[in-house]
Amino acid sequence: MRNFILSALLFFSFSAFAQIKGTITDEKGNPLPFVSVFEENTYVGTTSNEHGKYQLNVKEPGKNKIIFQYLGFKTQKIVVSSDSKTITLDVKMFEESFALNEVVIDPKNNPADAIIKSAIANKKDNSDKTGRYTADFYSKGMFKVKDLPKKS
């Protein structure tokens, strides 16, 4: 009887999962490795392998919103709706480009100077506030490089 109950629980726990798998490619059909694949609003996720293949196990078959993210490509949200336990979903991702505003560096006007001057002006108040903090652990490391080439 005990083995029967254990077997029944094991069977029902496996039947509660669905699997979504497929291949992720770019516009030209090249596989995309290390694409983040996850179910929205959950901690269930995976990444694609070097051949662009992925396999995601979701808790319940039915309507699932799957998100595909990869740096330099548009994020895709795809709603998968199926009653079967295994779903094949091949995804084609499209490149995304951004245009950023021009950055001007002025050596005469450093924005960090105002922050540093404010910190110096408030040194006494800041010291009083941080003086009550303690640490139980302090670690200092030192690195040595062996066989470093000499400058020529």
PDB file of C-alpha atoms in Angstrom:
ATOM      1  CA  MET A   1       0.000   0.000   0.000  1.00  0.00           C
ATOM      2  CA  ARG A   2       2.801   2.374   0.890  1.00  0.00           C
ATOM      3  CA  ASN A   3       4.561   1.717  -2.442  1.00  0.00           C
ATOM      4  CA  PHE A   4       1.313   2.294  -4.329  1.00  0.00           C
ATOM      5  CA  ILE A   5       0.813   5.721  -2.741  1.00  0.00           C
ATOM      6  CA  LEU A   6       4.429   6.678  -3.420  1.00  0.00           C
ATOM      7  CA  SER A   7       4.123   5.560  -7.049  1.00  0.00           C
ATOM      8  CA  ALA A   8       0.871   7.509  -7.477  1.00  0.00           C
ATOM      9  CA  LEU A   9       2.420  10.690  -6.052  1.00  0.00           C
ATOM     10  CA  LEU A  10       5.450  10.310  -8.284  1.00  0.00           C
ATOM     11  CA  PHE A  11       3.260   9.778 -11.364  1.00  0.00           C
ATOM     12  CA  PHE A  12       1.095  12.835 -10.659  1.00  0.00           C
ATOM     13  CA  SER A  13       4.104  15.042  -9.941  1.00  0.00           C
ATOM     14  CA  PHE A  14       5.628  14.191 -13.337  1.00  0.00           C
ATOM     15  CA  SER A  15       2.330  14.722 -15.130  1.00  0.00           C
ATOM     16  CA  ALA A  16       2.078  18.271 -13.773  1.00  0.00           C
ATOM     17  CA  PHE A  17       5.002  19.508 -15.893  1.00  0.00           C
ATOM     18  CA  ALA A  18       5.059  20.603 -19.521  1.00  0.00           C
ATOM     19  CA  GLN A  19       8.097  21.030 -21.726  1.00  0.00           C
ATOM     20  CA  ILE A  20       8.793  23.743 -24.285  1.00  0.00           C
ATOM     21  CA  LYS A  21      11.786  23.187 -26.540  1.00  0.00           C
ATOM     22  CA  GLY A  22      13.158  24.433 -29.817  1.00  0.00           C
ATOM     23  CA  THR A  23      15.910  26.333 -31.602  1.00  0.00           C
ATOM     24  CA  ILE A  24      16.691  30.049 -31.450  1.00  0.00           C
ATOM     25  CA  THR A  25      18.209  31.676 -34.543  1.00  0.00           C
ATOM     26  CA  ASP A  26      18.944  35.158 -35.867  1.00  0.00           C
ATOM     27  CA  GLU A  27      17.469  36.652 -39.054  1.00  0.00           C
ATOM     28  CA  LYS A  28      20.016  34.821 -41.219  1.00  0.00           C
ATOM     29  CA  GLY A  29      19.308  31.433 -39.634  1.00  0.00           C
ATOM     30  CA  ASN A  30      22.464  31.312 -37.493  1.00  0.00           C
ATOM     31  CA  PRO A  31      21.955  29.687 -34.077  1.00  0.00           C
ATOM     32  CA  LEU A  32      22.137  32.045 -31.083  1.00  0.00           C
ATOM     33  CA  PRO A  33      23.916  30.624 -28.027  1.00  0.00           C
ATOM     34  CA  PHE A  34      23.253  31.705 -24.424  1.00  0.00           C
ATOM     35  CA  VAL A  35      19.850  33.307 -25.047  1.00  0.00           C
ATOM     36  CA  SER A  36      17.876  33.736 -21.800  1.00  0.00           C
ATOM     37  CA  VAL A  37      14.571  31.873 -21.949  1.00  0.00           C
ATOM     38  CA  PHE A  38      12.140  32.100 -19.035  1.00  0.00           C
ATOM     39  CA  GLU A  39       8.485  32.033 -18.100  1.00  0.00           C
ATOM     40  CA  GLU A  40       7.138  35.480 -17.199  1.00  0.00           C
ATOM     41  CA  ASN A  41       6.668  36.221 -13.476  1.00  0.00           C
ATOM     42  CA  THR A  42       8.395  33.007 -12.387  1.00  0.00           C
ATOM     43  CA  TYR A  43      11.878  31.807 -11.552  1.00  0.00           C
ATOM     44  CA  VAL A  44      11.631  29.081 -14.202  1.00  0.00           C
ATOM     45  CA  GLY A  45      14.215  29.646 -16.904  1.00  0.00           C
ATOM     46  CA  THR A  46      17.080  28.300 -18.991  1.00  0.00           C
ATOM     47  CA  THR A  47      19.552  29.363 -21.686  1.00  0.00           C
ATOM     48  CA  SER A  48      20.157  28.081 -25.171  1.00  0.00           C
ATOM     49  CA  ASN A  49      23.253  25.987 -25.876  1.00  0.00           C
ATOM     50  CA  GLU A  50      25.953  26.699 -28.479  1.00  0.00           C
ATOM     51  CA  HIS A  51      23.665  25.283 -31.199  1.00  0.00           C
ATOM     52  CA  GLY A  52      20.767  27.566 -30.217  1.00  0.00           C
ATOM     53  CA  LYS A  53      18.769  24.685 -28.731  1.00  0.00           C
ATOM     54  CA  TYR A  54      16.843  25.126 -25.488  1.00  0.00           C
ATOM     55  CA  GLN A  55      14.501  23.127 -23.275  1.00  0.00           C
ATOM     56  CA  LEU A  56      12.251  24.790 -20.701  1.00  0.00           C
ATOM     57  CA  ASN A  57      10.178  22.834 -18.192  1.00  0.00           C
ATOM     58  CA  VAL A  58       7.087  24.751 -17.072  1.00  0.00           C
ATOM     59  CA  LYS A  59       4.862  23.738 -14.180  1.00  0.00           C
ATOM     60  CA  GLU A  60       1.554  23.589 -15.993  1.00  0.00           C
ATOM     61  CA  PRO A  61       0.578  23.010 -19.600  1.00  0.00           C
ATOM     62  CA  GLY A  62      -1.812  25.609 -20.930  1.00  0.00           C
ATOM     63  CA  LYS A  63      -1.283  29.319 -21.455  1.00  0.00           C
ATOM     64  CA  ASN A  64       2.324  30.318 -20.688  1.00  0.00           C
ATOM     65  CA  LYS A  65       4.073  33.576 -21.611  1.00  0.00           C
ATOM     66  CA  ILE A  66       7.683  32.753 -22.572  1.00  0.00           C
ATOM     67  CA  ILE A  67      10.290  35.530 -22.822  1.00  0.00           C
ATOM     68  CA  PHE A  68      13.424  35.368 -24.990  1.00  0.00           C
ATOM     69  CA  GLN A  69      16.194  37.906 -24.234  1.00  0.00           C
ATOM     70  CA  TYR A  70      19.607  38.353 -25.831  1.00  0.00           C
ATOM     71  CA  LEU A  71      21.902  41.365 -25.832  1.00  0.00           C
ATOM     72  CA  GLY A  72      21.719  43.222 -29.140  1.00  0.00           C
ATOM     73  CA  PHE A  73      18.403  41.609 -30.114  1.00  0.00           C
ATOM     74  CA  LYS A  74      14.771  42.603 -29.520  1.00  0.00           C
ATOM     75  CA  THR A  75      13.161  40.878 -26.545  1.00  0.00           C
ATOM     76  CA  GLN A  76      10.327  38.612 -27.591  1.00  0.00           C
ATOM     77  CA  LYS A  77       7.313  37.564 -25.517  1.00  0.00           C
ATOM     78  CA  ILE A  78       5.443  34.609 -26.939  1.00  0.00           C
ATOM     79  CA  VAL A  79       2.253  33.153 -25.486  1.00  0.00           C
ATOM     80  CA  VAL A  80       2.238  29.386 -25.796  1.00  0.00           C
ATOM     81  CA  SER A  81      -1.100  27.660 -25.442  1.00  0.00           C
ATOM     82  CA  SER A  82      -1.325  23.901 -25.732  1.00  0.00           C
ATOM     83  CA  ASP A  83      -2.741  20.902 -23.917  1.00  0.00           C
ATOM     84  CA  SER A  84       0.137  18.620 -24.894  1.00  0.00           C
ATOM     85  CA  LYS A  85       3.058  17.912 -22.600  1.00  0.00           C
ATOM     86  CA  THR A  86       5.780  18.771 -25.155  1.00  0.00           C
ATOM     87  CA  ILE A  87       5.682  21.878 -27.335  1.00  0.00           C
ATOM     88  CA  THR A  88       8.205  22.699 -30.063  1.00  0.00           C
ATOM     89  CA  LEU A  89       8.754  26.444 -30.418  1.00  0.00           C
ATOM     90  CA  ASP A  90      11.449  27.672 -32.812  1.00  0.00           C
ATOM     91  CA  VAL A  91      12.187  31.392 -32.437  1.00  0.00           C
ATOM     92  CA  LYS A  92      13.797  33.862 -34.829  1.00  0.00           C
ATOM     93  CA  MET A  93      15.260  36.923 -33.104  1.00  0.00           C
ATOM     94  CA  PHE A  94      15.814  40.291 -34.772  1.00  0.00           C
ATOM     95  CA  GLU A  95      18.712  42.669 -34.167  1.00  0.00           C
ATOM     96  CA  GLU A  96      18.053  45.879 -32.278  1.00  0.00           C
ATOM     97  CA  SER A  97      20.141  49.010 -32.538  1.00  0.00           C
ATOM     98  CA  PHE A  98      20.196  52.120 -30.382  1.00  0.00           C
ATOM     99  CA  ALA A  99      21.356  55.633 -31.171  1.00  0.00           C
ATOM    100  CA  LEU A 100      22.793  57.411 -28.144  1.00  0.00           C
ATOM    101  CA  ASN A 101      23.204  61.127 -27.614  1.00  0.00           C
ATOM    102  CA  GLU A 102      26.618  62.689 -27.990  1.00  0.00           C
ATOM    103  CA  VAL A 103      28.764  62.833 -24.854  1.00  0.00           C
ATOM    104  CA  VAL A 104      30.911  65.946 -24.411  1.00  0.00           C
ATOM    105  CA  ILE A 105      33.837  65.813 -21.995  1.00  0.00           C
ATOM    106  CA  ASP A 106      34.920  69.178 -20.633  1.00  0.00           C
ATOM    107  CA  PRO A 107      38.225  68.994 -18.729  1.00  0.00           C
ATOM    108  CA  LYS A 108      37.507  72.368 -17.079  1.00  0.00           C
ATOM    109  CA  ASN A 109      34.134  71.338 -15.629  1.00  0.00           C
ATOM    110  CA  ASN A 110      34.145  67.984 -13.839  1.00  0.00           C
ATOM    111  CA  PRO A 111      30.708  67.108 -12.347  1.00  0.00           C
ATOM    112  CA  ALA A 112      32.418  64.973  -9.676  1.00  0.00           C
ATOM    113  CA  ASP A 113      34.049  68.091  -8.198  1.00  0.00           C
ATOM    114  CA  ALA A 114      30.710  69.325  -6.788  1.00  0.00           C
ATOM    115  CA  ILE A 115      30.066  65.931  -5.163  1.00  0.00           C
ATOM    116  CA  ILE A 116      33.555  65.822  -3.623  1.00  0.00           C
ATOM    117  CA  LYS A 117      33.245  69.401  -2.314  1.00  0.00           C
ATOM    118  CA  SER A 118      29.864  68.579  -0.751  1.00  0.00           C
ATOM    119  CA  ALA A 119      31.314  65.464   0.928  1.00  0.00           C
ATOM    120  CA  ILE A 120      34.223  67.498   2.330  1.00  0.00           C
ATOM    121  CA  ALA A 121      31.848  70.220   3.604  1.00  0.00           C
ATOM    122  CA  ASN A 122      29.707  67.596   5.367  1.00  0.00           C
ATOM    123  CA  LYS A 123      32.641  65.556   6.702  1.00  0.00           C
ATOM    124  CA  LYS A 124      31.758  66.058  10.384  1.00  0.00           C
ATOM    125  CA  ASP A 125      28.074  65.082   9.952  1.00  0.00           C
ATOM    126  CA  ASN A 126      28.962  62.070   7.792  1.00  0.00           C
ATOM    127  CA  SER A 127      31.644  60.916  10.266  1.00  0.00           C
ATOM    128  CA  ASP A 128      29.145  61.071  13.141  1.00  0.00           C
ATOM    129  CA  LYS A 129      26.631  58.996  11.169  1.00  0.00           C
ATOM    130  CA  THR A 130      29.071  56.327  10.025  1.00  0.00           C
ATOM    131  CA  GLY A 131      31.064  56.195  13.267  1.00  0.00           C
ATOM    132  CA  ARG A 132      28.528  53.883  14.930  1.00  0.00           C
ATOM    133  CA  TYR A 133      28.914  51.099  12.362  1.00  0.00           C
ATOM    134  CA  THR A 134      31.177  48.155  13.141  1.00  0.00           C
ATOM    135  CA  ALA A 135      32.449  45.173  11.198  1.00  0.00           C
ATOM    136  CA  ASP A 136      33.083  41.668  12.456  1.00  0.00           C
ATOM    137  CA  PHE A 137      35.263  40.693   9.547  1.00  0.00           C
ATOM    138  CA  TYR A 138      37.999  42.395   7.570  1.00  0.00           C
ATOM    139  CA  SER A 139      39.830  40.849   4.657  1.00  0.00           C
ATOM    140  CA  LYS A 140      42.813  42.194   2.811  1.00  0.00           C
ATOM    141  CA  GLY A 141      44.268  40.428  -0.173  1.00  0.00           C
ATOM    142  CA  MET A 142      47.547  40.665  -1.982  1.00  0.00           C
ATOM    143  CA  PHE A 143      48.338  39.374  -5.433  1.00  0.00           C
ATOM    144  CA  LYS A 144      51.794  38.584  -6.747  1.00  0.00           C
ATOM    145  CA  VAL A 145      52.561  38.038 -10.388  1.00  0.00           C
ATOM    146  CA  LYS A 146      55.296  35.550 -11.213  1.00  0.00           C
ATOM    147  CA  ASP A 147      57.354  35.741 -14.371  1.00  0.00           C
ATOM    148  CA  LEU A 148      56.052  39.150 -15.428  1.00  0.00           C
ATOM    149  CA  PRO A 149      57.708  40.305 -18.672  1.00  0.00           C
ATOM    150  CA  LYS A 150      60.001  43.274 -18.225  1.00  0.00           C
ATOM    151  CA  LYS A 151      59.275  46.618 -19.861  1.00  0.00           C
ATOM    152  CA  SER A 152      61.266  47.215 -22.996  1.00  0.00           C
TER     153      SER A 152
END
